[in-house]
Structure formats: structure tokens, C-alpha cells
mmCIF file with all atom_site columns, C-alpha atoms in Angstrom:
data_model
loop_
_atom_site.group_PDB
_atom_site.id
_atom_site.type_symbol
_atom_site.label_atom_id
_atom_site.label_alt_id
_atom_site.label_comp_id
_atom_site.label_asym_id
_atom_site.label_entity_id
_atom_site.label_seq_id
_atom_site.pdbx_PDB_ins_code
_atom_site.Cartn_x
_atom_site.Cartn_y
_atom_site.Cartn_z
_atom_site.occupancy
_atom_site.B_iso_or_equiv
_atom_site.pdbx_formal_charge
_atom_site.auth_seq_id
_atom_site.auth_comp_id
_atom_site.auth_asym_id
_atom_site.auth_atom_id
_atom_site.pdbx_PDB_model_num
ATOM 1   C CA . UNK A 1 1   ? 24.193 -48.690 4.340   1.00 56.00 ? 1   UNK A CA 1
ATOM 2   C CA . UNK A 1 2   ? 21.479 -48.724 1.140   1.00 84.00 ? 2   UNK A CA 1
ATOM 3   C CA . UNK A 1 3   ? 18.758 -51.618 1.533   1.00 91.00 ? 3   UNK A CA 1
ATOM 4   C CA . UNK A 1 4   ? 20.301 -52.925 -1.356  1.00 95.00 ? 4   UNK A CA 1
ATOM 5   C CA . UNK A 1 5   ? 22.511 -54.323 0.613   1.00 94.00 ? 5   UNK A CA 1
ATOM 6   C CA . UNK A 1 6   ? 20.701 -55.347 3.544   1.00 93.00 ? 6   UNK A CA 1
ATOM 7   C CA . UNK A 1 7   ? 18.110 -56.946 1.487   1.00 95.00 ? 7   UNK A CA 1
ATOM 8   C CA . UNK A 1 8   ? 21.490 -58.948 -0.494  1.00 96.00 ? 8   UNK A CA 1
ATOM 9   C CA . UNK A 1 9   ? 22.204 -60.447 2.974   1.00 95.00 ? 9   UNK A CA 1
ATOM 10  C CA . UNK A 1 10  ? 19.156 -61.713 4.128   1.00 95.00 ? 10  UNK A CA 1
ATOM 11  C CA . UNK A 1 11  ? 18.462 -63.387 1.036   1.00 97.00 ? 11  UNK A CA 1
ATOM 12  C CA . UNK A 1 12  ? 21.580 -64.910 0.982   1.00 97.00 ? 12  UNK A CA 1
ATOM 13  C CA . UNK A 1 13  ? 21.117 -65.909 4.621   1.00 96.00 ? 13  UNK A CA 1
ATOM 14  C CA . UNK A 1 14  ? 18.201 -67.483 4.025   1.00 97.00 ? 14  UNK A CA 1
ATOM 15  C CA . UNK A 1 15  ? 19.417 -69.512 1.019   1.00 98.00 ? 15  UNK A CA 1
ATOM 16  C CA . UNK A 1 16  ? 22.497 -70.508 3.282   1.00 97.00 ? 16  UNK A CA 1
ATOM 17  C CA . UNK A 1 17  ? 19.598 -71.772 5.680   1.00 97.00 ? 17  UNK A CA 1
ATOM 18  C CA . UNK A 1 18  ? 17.275 -73.274 2.885   1.00 97.00 ? 18  UNK A CA 1
ATOM 19  C CA . UNK A 1 19  ? 20.086 -75.776 1.784   1.00 96.00 ? 19  UNK A CA 1
ATOM 20  C CA . UNK A 1 20  ? 20.807 -76.621 5.287   1.00 96.00 ? 20  UNK A CA 1
ATOM 21  C CA . UNK A 1 21  ? 23.569 -74.644 6.724   1.00 96.00 ? 21  UNK A CA 1
ATOM 22  C CA . UNK A 1 22  ? 22.726 -73.361 9.895   1.00 94.00 ? 22  UNK A CA 1
ATOM 23  C CA . UNK A 1 23  ? 26.209 -71.682 10.709  1.00 91.00 ? 23  UNK A CA 1
ATOM 24  C CA . UNK A 1 24  ? 28.774 -70.532 8.541   1.00 93.00 ? 24  UNK A CA 1
ATOM 25  C CA . UNK A 1 25  ? 32.846 -69.128 9.852   1.00 91.00 ? 25  UNK A CA 1
ATOM 26  C CA . UNK A 1 26  ? 32.523 -64.931 10.782  1.00 87.00 ? 26  UNK A CA 1
ATOM 27  C CA . UNK A 1 27  ? 36.278 -64.260 10.521  1.00 84.00 ? 27  UNK A CA 1
ATOM 28  C CA . UNK A 1 28  ? 39.620 -65.989 9.717   1.00 87.00 ? 28  UNK A CA 1
ATOM 29  C CA . UNK A 1 29  ? 40.728 -67.452 6.274   1.00 92.00 ? 29  UNK A CA 1
ATOM 30  C CA . UNK A 1 30  ? 38.205 -70.033 5.418   1.00 94.00 ? 30  UNK A CA 1
ATOM 31  C CA . UNK A 1 31  ? 35.318 -66.842 6.183   1.00 92.00 ? 31  UNK A CA 1
ATOM 32  C CA . UNK A 1 32  ? 37.762 -64.509 3.399   1.00 93.00 ? 32  UNK A CA 1
ATOM 33  C CA . UNK A 1 33  ? 37.888 -68.080 1.059   1.00 95.00 ? 33  UNK A CA 1
ATOM 34  C CA . UNK A 1 34  ? 33.737 -68.310 1.437   1.00 96.00 ? 34  UNK A CA 1
ATOM 35  C CA . UNK A 1 35  ? 33.391 -64.161 0.862   1.00 96.00 ? 35  UNK A CA 1
ATOM 36  C CA . UNK A 1 36  ? 36.052 -64.647 -2.478  1.00 96.00 ? 36  UNK A CA 1
ATOM 37  C CA . UNK A 1 37  ? 34.468 -66.872 -4.127  1.00 97.00 ? 37  UNK A CA 1
ATOM 38  C CA . UNK A 1 38  ? 30.586 -65.565 -3.126  1.00 97.00 ? 38  UNK A CA 1
ATOM 39  C CA . UNK A 1 39  ? 31.960 -61.834 -5.071  1.00 97.00 ? 39  UNK A CA 1
ATOM 40  C CA . UNK A 1 40  ? 34.115 -64.066 -7.928  1.00 97.00 ? 40  UNK A CA 1
ATOM 41  C CA . UNK A 1 41  ? 30.400 -65.793 -8.938  1.00 98.00 ? 41  UNK A CA 1
ATOM 42  C CA . UNK A 1 42  ? 28.574 -62.895 -8.561  1.00 97.00 ? 42  UNK A CA 1
ATOM 43  C CA . UNK A 1 43  ? 30.543 -60.435 -10.147 1.00 97.00 ? 43  UNK A CA 1
ATOM 44  C CA . UNK A 1 44  ? 30.433 -62.496 -13.615 1.00 97.00 ? 44  UNK A CA 1
ATOM 45  C CA . UNK A 1 45  ? 27.080 -64.020 -12.980 1.00 97.00 ? 45  UNK A CA 1
ATOM 46  C CA . UNK A 1 46  ? 24.385 -61.300 -12.137 1.00 97.00 ? 46  UNK A CA 1
ATOM 47  C CA . UNK A 1 47  ? 24.550 -57.748 -14.244 1.00 94.00 ? 47  UNK A CA 1
ATOM 48  C CA . UNK A 1 48  ? 26.367 -55.113 -14.070 1.00 96.00 ? 48  UNK A CA 1
ATOM 49  C CA . UNK A 1 49  ? 24.077 -52.716 -11.988 1.00 96.00 ? 49  UNK A CA 1
ATOM 50  C CA . UNK A 1 50  ? 22.671 -55.605 -9.688  1.00 96.00 ? 50  UNK A CA 1
ATOM 51  C CA . UNK A 1 51  ? 26.778 -56.046 -8.708  1.00 96.00 ? 51  UNK A CA 1
ATOM 52  C CA . UNK A 1 52  ? 27.153 -52.174 -8.711  1.00 96.00 ? 52  UNK A CA 1
ATOM 53  C CA . UNK A 1 53  ? 24.066 -51.938 -6.031  1.00 96.00 ? 53  UNK A CA 1
ATOM 54  C CA . UNK A 1 54  ? 26.108 -54.969 -3.330  1.00 96.00 ? 54  UNK A CA 1
ATOM 55  C CA . UNK A 1 55  ? 29.601 -54.056 -4.551  1.00 94.00 ? 55  UNK A CA 1
ATOM 56  C CA . UNK A 1 56  ? 30.618 -52.239 -0.814  1.00 91.00 ? 56  UNK A CA 1
ATOM 57  C CA . UNK A 1 57  ? 30.380 -55.312 0.760   1.00 93.00 ? 57  UNK A CA 1
ATOM 58  C CA . UNK A 1 58  ? 33.623 -56.958 -1.103  1.00 94.00 ? 58  UNK A CA 1
ATOM 59  C CA . UNK A 1 59  ? 36.061 -54.098 -0.320  1.00 91.00 ? 59  UNK A CA 1
ATOM 60  C CA . UNK A 1 60  ? 38.516 -55.384 1.680   1.00 87.00 ? 60  UNK A CA 1
ATOM 61  C CA . UNK A 1 61  ? 41.010 -53.521 4.081   1.00 82.00 ? 61  UNK A CA 1
ATOM 62  C CA . UNK A 1 62  ? 44.167 -52.610 2.701   1.00 84.00 ? 62  UNK A CA 1
ATOM 63  C CA . UNK A 1 63  ? 46.819 -53.734 4.936   1.00 79.00 ? 63  UNK A CA 1
ATOM 64  C CA . UNK A 1 64  ? 45.176 -57.354 5.434   1.00 75.00 ? 64  UNK A CA 1
ATOM 65  C CA . UNK A 1 65  ? 43.641 -57.771 3.284   1.00 82.00 ? 65  UNK A CA 1
ATOM 66  C CA . UNK A 1 66  ? 40.480 -58.661 5.168   1.00 83.00 ? 66  UNK A CA 1
ATOM 67  C CA . UNK A 1 67  ? 35.996 -58.335 4.644   1.00 83.00 ? 67  UNK A CA 1
ATOM 68  C CA . UNK A 1 68  ? 35.523 -56.278 7.385   1.00 81.00 ? 68  UNK A CA 1
ATOM 69  C CA . UNK A 1 69  ? 32.877 -53.748 5.932   1.00 83.00 ? 69  UNK A CA 1
ATOM 70  C CA . UNK A 1 70  ? 30.860 -57.262 5.158   1.00 87.00 ? 70  UNK A CA 1
ATOM 71  C CA . UNK A 1 71  ? 31.479 -58.565 8.836   1.00 82.00 ? 71  UNK A CA 1
ATOM 72  C CA . UNK A 1 72  ? 30.636 -54.703 10.537  1.00 83.00 ? 72  UNK A CA 1
ATOM 73  C CA . UNK A 1 73  ? 27.397 -54.916 7.915   1.00 85.00 ? 73  UNK A CA 1
ATOM 74  C CA . UNK A 1 74  ? 26.169 -58.590 9.508   1.00 85.00 ? 74  UNK A CA 1
ATOM 75  C CA . UNK A 1 75  ? 26.343 -57.327 12.819  1.00 82.00 ? 75  UNK A CA 1
ATOM 76  C CA . UNK A 1 76  ? 23.392 -55.048 12.265  1.00 82.00 ? 76  UNK A CA 1
ATOM 77  C CA . UNK A 1 77  ? 21.356 -58.762 11.353  1.00 83.00 ? 77  UNK A CA 1
ATOM 78  C CA . UNK A 1 78  ? 22.365 -59.842 15.088  1.00 78.00 ? 78  UNK A CA 1
ATOM 79  C CA . UNK A 1 79  ? 19.889 -60.694 16.752  1.00 75.00 ? 79  UNK A CA 1
ATOM 80  C CA . UNK A 1 80  ? 17.633 -60.890 13.879  1.00 76.00 ? 80  UNK A CA 1
ATOM 81  C CA . UNK A 1 81  ? 18.511 -63.841 11.682  1.00 80.00 ? 81  UNK A CA 1
ATOM 82  C CA . UNK A 1 82  ? 21.479 -64.429 12.969  1.00 78.00 ? 82  UNK A CA 1
ATOM 83  C CA . UNK A 1 83  ? 23.365 -64.847 15.758  1.00 76.00 ? 83  UNK A CA 1
ATOM 84  C CA . UNK A 1 84  ? 27.009 -64.950 17.306  1.00 70.00 ? 84  UNK A CA 1
ATOM 85  C CA . UNK A 1 85  ? 28.328 -68.057 18.927  1.00 65.00 ? 85  UNK A CA 1
ATOM 86  C CA . UNK A 1 86  ? 31.528 -67.877 21.279  1.00 58.00 ? 86  UNK A CA 1
ATOM 87  C CA . UNK A 1 87  ? 30.016 -66.674 24.281  1.00 52.00 ? 87  UNK A CA 1
ATOM 88  C CA . UNK A 1 88  ? 33.450 -67.232 26.128  1.00 52.00 ? 88  UNK A CA 1
ATOM 89  C CA . UNK A 1 89  ? 35.498 -65.836 23.130  1.00 50.00 ? 89  UNK A CA 1
ATOM 90  C CA . UNK A 1 90  ? 36.046 -62.284 22.877  1.00 52.00 ? 90  UNK A CA 1
ATOM 91  C CA . UNK A 1 91  ? 36.632 -62.389 18.976  1.00 60.00 ? 91  UNK A CA 1
ATOM 92  C CA . UNK A 1 92  ? 33.084 -64.426 16.629  1.00 67.00 ? 92  UNK A CA 1
ATOM 93  C CA . UNK A 1 93  ? 34.064 -66.617 14.698  1.00 77.00 ? 93  UNK A CA 1
ATOM 94  C CA . UNK A 1 94  ? 31.011 -68.049 14.351  1.00 86.00 ? 94  UNK A CA 1
ATOM 95  C CA . UNK A 1 95  ? 27.527 -67.323 13.020  1.00 89.00 ? 95  UNK A CA 1
ATOM 96  C CA . UNK A 1 96  ? 25.190 -68.752 13.301  1.00 90.00 ? 96  UNK A CA 1
ATOM 97  C CA . UNK A 1 97  ? 21.619 -68.094 11.294  1.00 93.00 ? 97  UNK A CA 1
ATOM 98  C CA . UNK A 1 98  ? 18.330 -67.896 13.443  1.00 92.00 ? 98  UNK A CA 1
ATOM 99  C CA . UNK A 1 99  ? 14.862 -68.320 11.146  1.00 94.00 ? 99  UNK A CA 1
ATOM 100 C CA . UNK A 1 100 ? 12.184 -71.206 10.248  1.00 94.00 ? 100 UNK A CA 1
ATOM 101 C CA . UNK A 1 101 ? 11.871 -72.305 6.871   1.00 95.00 ? 101 UNK A CA 1
ATOM 102 C CA . UNK A 1 102 ? 9.185  -70.904 6.152   1.00 96.00 ? 102 UNK A CA 1
ATOM 103 C CA . UNK A 1 103 ? 10.102 -67.069 6.849   1.00 96.00 ? 103 UNK A CA 1
ATOM 104 C CA . UNK A 1 104 ? 13.683 -67.988 4.449   1.00 96.00 ? 104 UNK A CA 1
ATOM 105 C CA . UNK A 1 105 ? 11.664 -69.396 1.892   1.00 97.00 ? 105 UNK A CA 1
ATOM 106 C CA . UNK A 1 106 ? 9.663  -65.901 2.691   1.00 96.00 ? 106 UNK A CA 1
ATOM 107 C CA . UNK A 1 107 ? 12.777 -63.987 1.899   1.00 96.00 ? 107 UNK A CA 1
ATOM 108 C CA . UNK A 1 108 ? 13.431 -65.841 -1.043  1.00 96.00 ? 108 UNK A CA 1
ATOM 109 C CA . UNK A 1 109 ? 10.180 -65.495 -2.845  1.00 95.00 ? 109 UNK A CA 1
ATOM 110 C CA . UNK A 1 110 ? 9.566  -61.914 -2.034  1.00 95.00 ? 110 UNK A CA 1
ATOM 111 C CA . UNK A 1 111 ? 9.719  -58.942 -4.156  1.00 93.00 ? 111 UNK A CA 1
ATOM 112 C CA . UNK A 1 112 ? 13.084 -57.859 -4.991  1.00 93.00 ? 112 UNK A CA 1
ATOM 113 C CA . UNK A 1 113 ? 14.526 -54.602 -6.102  1.00 92.00 ? 113 UNK A CA 1
ATOM 114 C CA . UNK A 1 114 ? 17.447 -56.525 -7.290  1.00 96.00 ? 114 UNK A CA 1
ATOM 115 C CA . UNK A 1 115 ? 17.596 -58.998 -10.319 1.00 96.00 ? 115 UNK A CA 1
ATOM 116 C CA . UNK A 1 116 ? 19.160 -61.980 -8.750  1.00 97.00 ? 116 UNK A CA 1
ATOM 117 C CA . UNK A 1 117 ? 17.197 -65.085 -8.819  1.00 96.00 ? 117 UNK A CA 1
ATOM 118 C CA . UNK A 1 118 ? 16.790 -67.578 -6.259  1.00 97.00 ? 118 UNK A CA 1
ATOM 119 C CA . UNK A 1 119 ? 18.620 -70.035 -8.005  1.00 97.00 ? 119 UNK A CA 1
ATOM 120 C CA . UNK A 1 120 ? 21.614 -67.339 -8.362  1.00 97.00 ? 120 UNK A CA 1
ATOM 121 C CA . UNK A 1 121 ? 21.086 -67.612 -4.305  1.00 98.00 ? 121 UNK A CA 1
ATOM 122 C CA . UNK A 1 122 ? 21.975 -70.833 -3.563  1.00 97.00 ? 122 UNK A CA 1
ATOM 123 C CA . UNK A 1 123 ? 24.544 -71.318 -5.939  1.00 98.00 ? 123 UNK A CA 1
ATOM 124 C CA . UNK A 1 124 ? 25.812 -68.152 -4.122  1.00 98.00 ? 124 UNK A CA 1
ATOM 125 C CA . UNK A 1 125 ? 25.475 -70.160 -0.994  1.00 98.00 ? 125 UNK A CA 1
ATOM 126 C CA . UNK A 1 126 ? 27.180 -73.097 -2.320  1.00 97.00 ? 126 UNK A CA 1
ATOM 127 C CA . UNK A 1 127 ? 29.697 -71.998 -3.530  1.00 98.00 ? 127 UNK A CA 1
ATOM 128 C CA . UNK A 1 128 ? 30.901 -69.731 -0.649  1.00 97.00 ? 128 UNK A CA 1
ATOM 129 C CA . UNK A 1 129 ? 29.855 -73.187 1.819   1.00 97.00 ? 129 UNK A CA 1
ATOM 130 C CA . UNK A 1 130 ? 32.861 -74.785 -1.119  1.00 97.00 ? 130 UNK A CA 1
ATOM 131 C CA . UNK A 1 131 ? 35.218 -72.374 -0.855  1.00 97.00 ? 131 UNK A CA 1
ATOM 132 C CA . UNK A 1 132 ? 34.914 -71.733 3.283   1.00 96.00 ? 132 UNK A CA 1
ATOM 133 C CA . UNK A 1 133 ? 34.879 -75.552 4.174   1.00 94.00 ? 133 UNK A CA 1
ATOM 134 C CA . UNK A 1 134 ? 31.201 -75.938 4.994   1.00 92.00 ? 134 UNK A CA 1
ATOM 135 C CA . UNK A 1 135 ? 30.303 -78.127 2.969   1.00 71.00 ? 135 UNK A CA 1
#
């Protein structure tokens, strides 16, 4: 996967953490609603060039219409800045964001290849949470 996607996801997860959201749904109806809201917000807010660089995360499976590609990409961050809850459950349903506030702020303030502002990440995080029923 391209570096833009990982940069976007790290900053998005940092924005969630800064907004005091440390757990989000990782699969299911609420997760899909959150990702759909995120995609809709970004598609009209950020520049077309930036959106094209990260649009792979919004590809849905043809039959189930789920964001499994994003789930797979997030799995690459497991153990780094996230972990999955549900050890007794073979179907991970909750993603836990693991980072210190200093690191989350550092990520959001760090130089970026994308032109997405900190404020846009914050709004995107809130749109995801509202649609996913997290807030």
C-alpha cells in the first residue's frame, strides 16, 4: 500500500485520539457507516489530488459492500499504534488506539505529503464517530 495511505491513517487515528476517542468499531454496520461518512466528507473537502492518493481505502467489496480493504490496511498498524480487542473472540470488532498525547500531536503537526489540515483531520474524525455511534 502506498505511503500516503499510511500517513493518512496515522494522522486520522491521532485525530481520533486527541478527540478522546480511544476505541472505534473495526467491523460491522457501525464501522461501515463511519467509513462511509469519512469518505463522503473527504471527497468534497480535500483536494482531488490528495483524495486520489488515499481513495484505495474506500474500495468496498462488490457483494457485501464492506470496507474490508481498509480493515486489511489497518491490520498493518496492529501492534504499532493500534491493537484489537476481543482476544476471546475470533472476529475482532474493536480497534483500540494506543499512543501518547504527545505522539498524537506530533503526528498531526508533522510535515506531510498530503495537504490535509489538522482541522480537516479533526472534522473527519468527528464525522466518523457520529456516523459510527461512538460519540
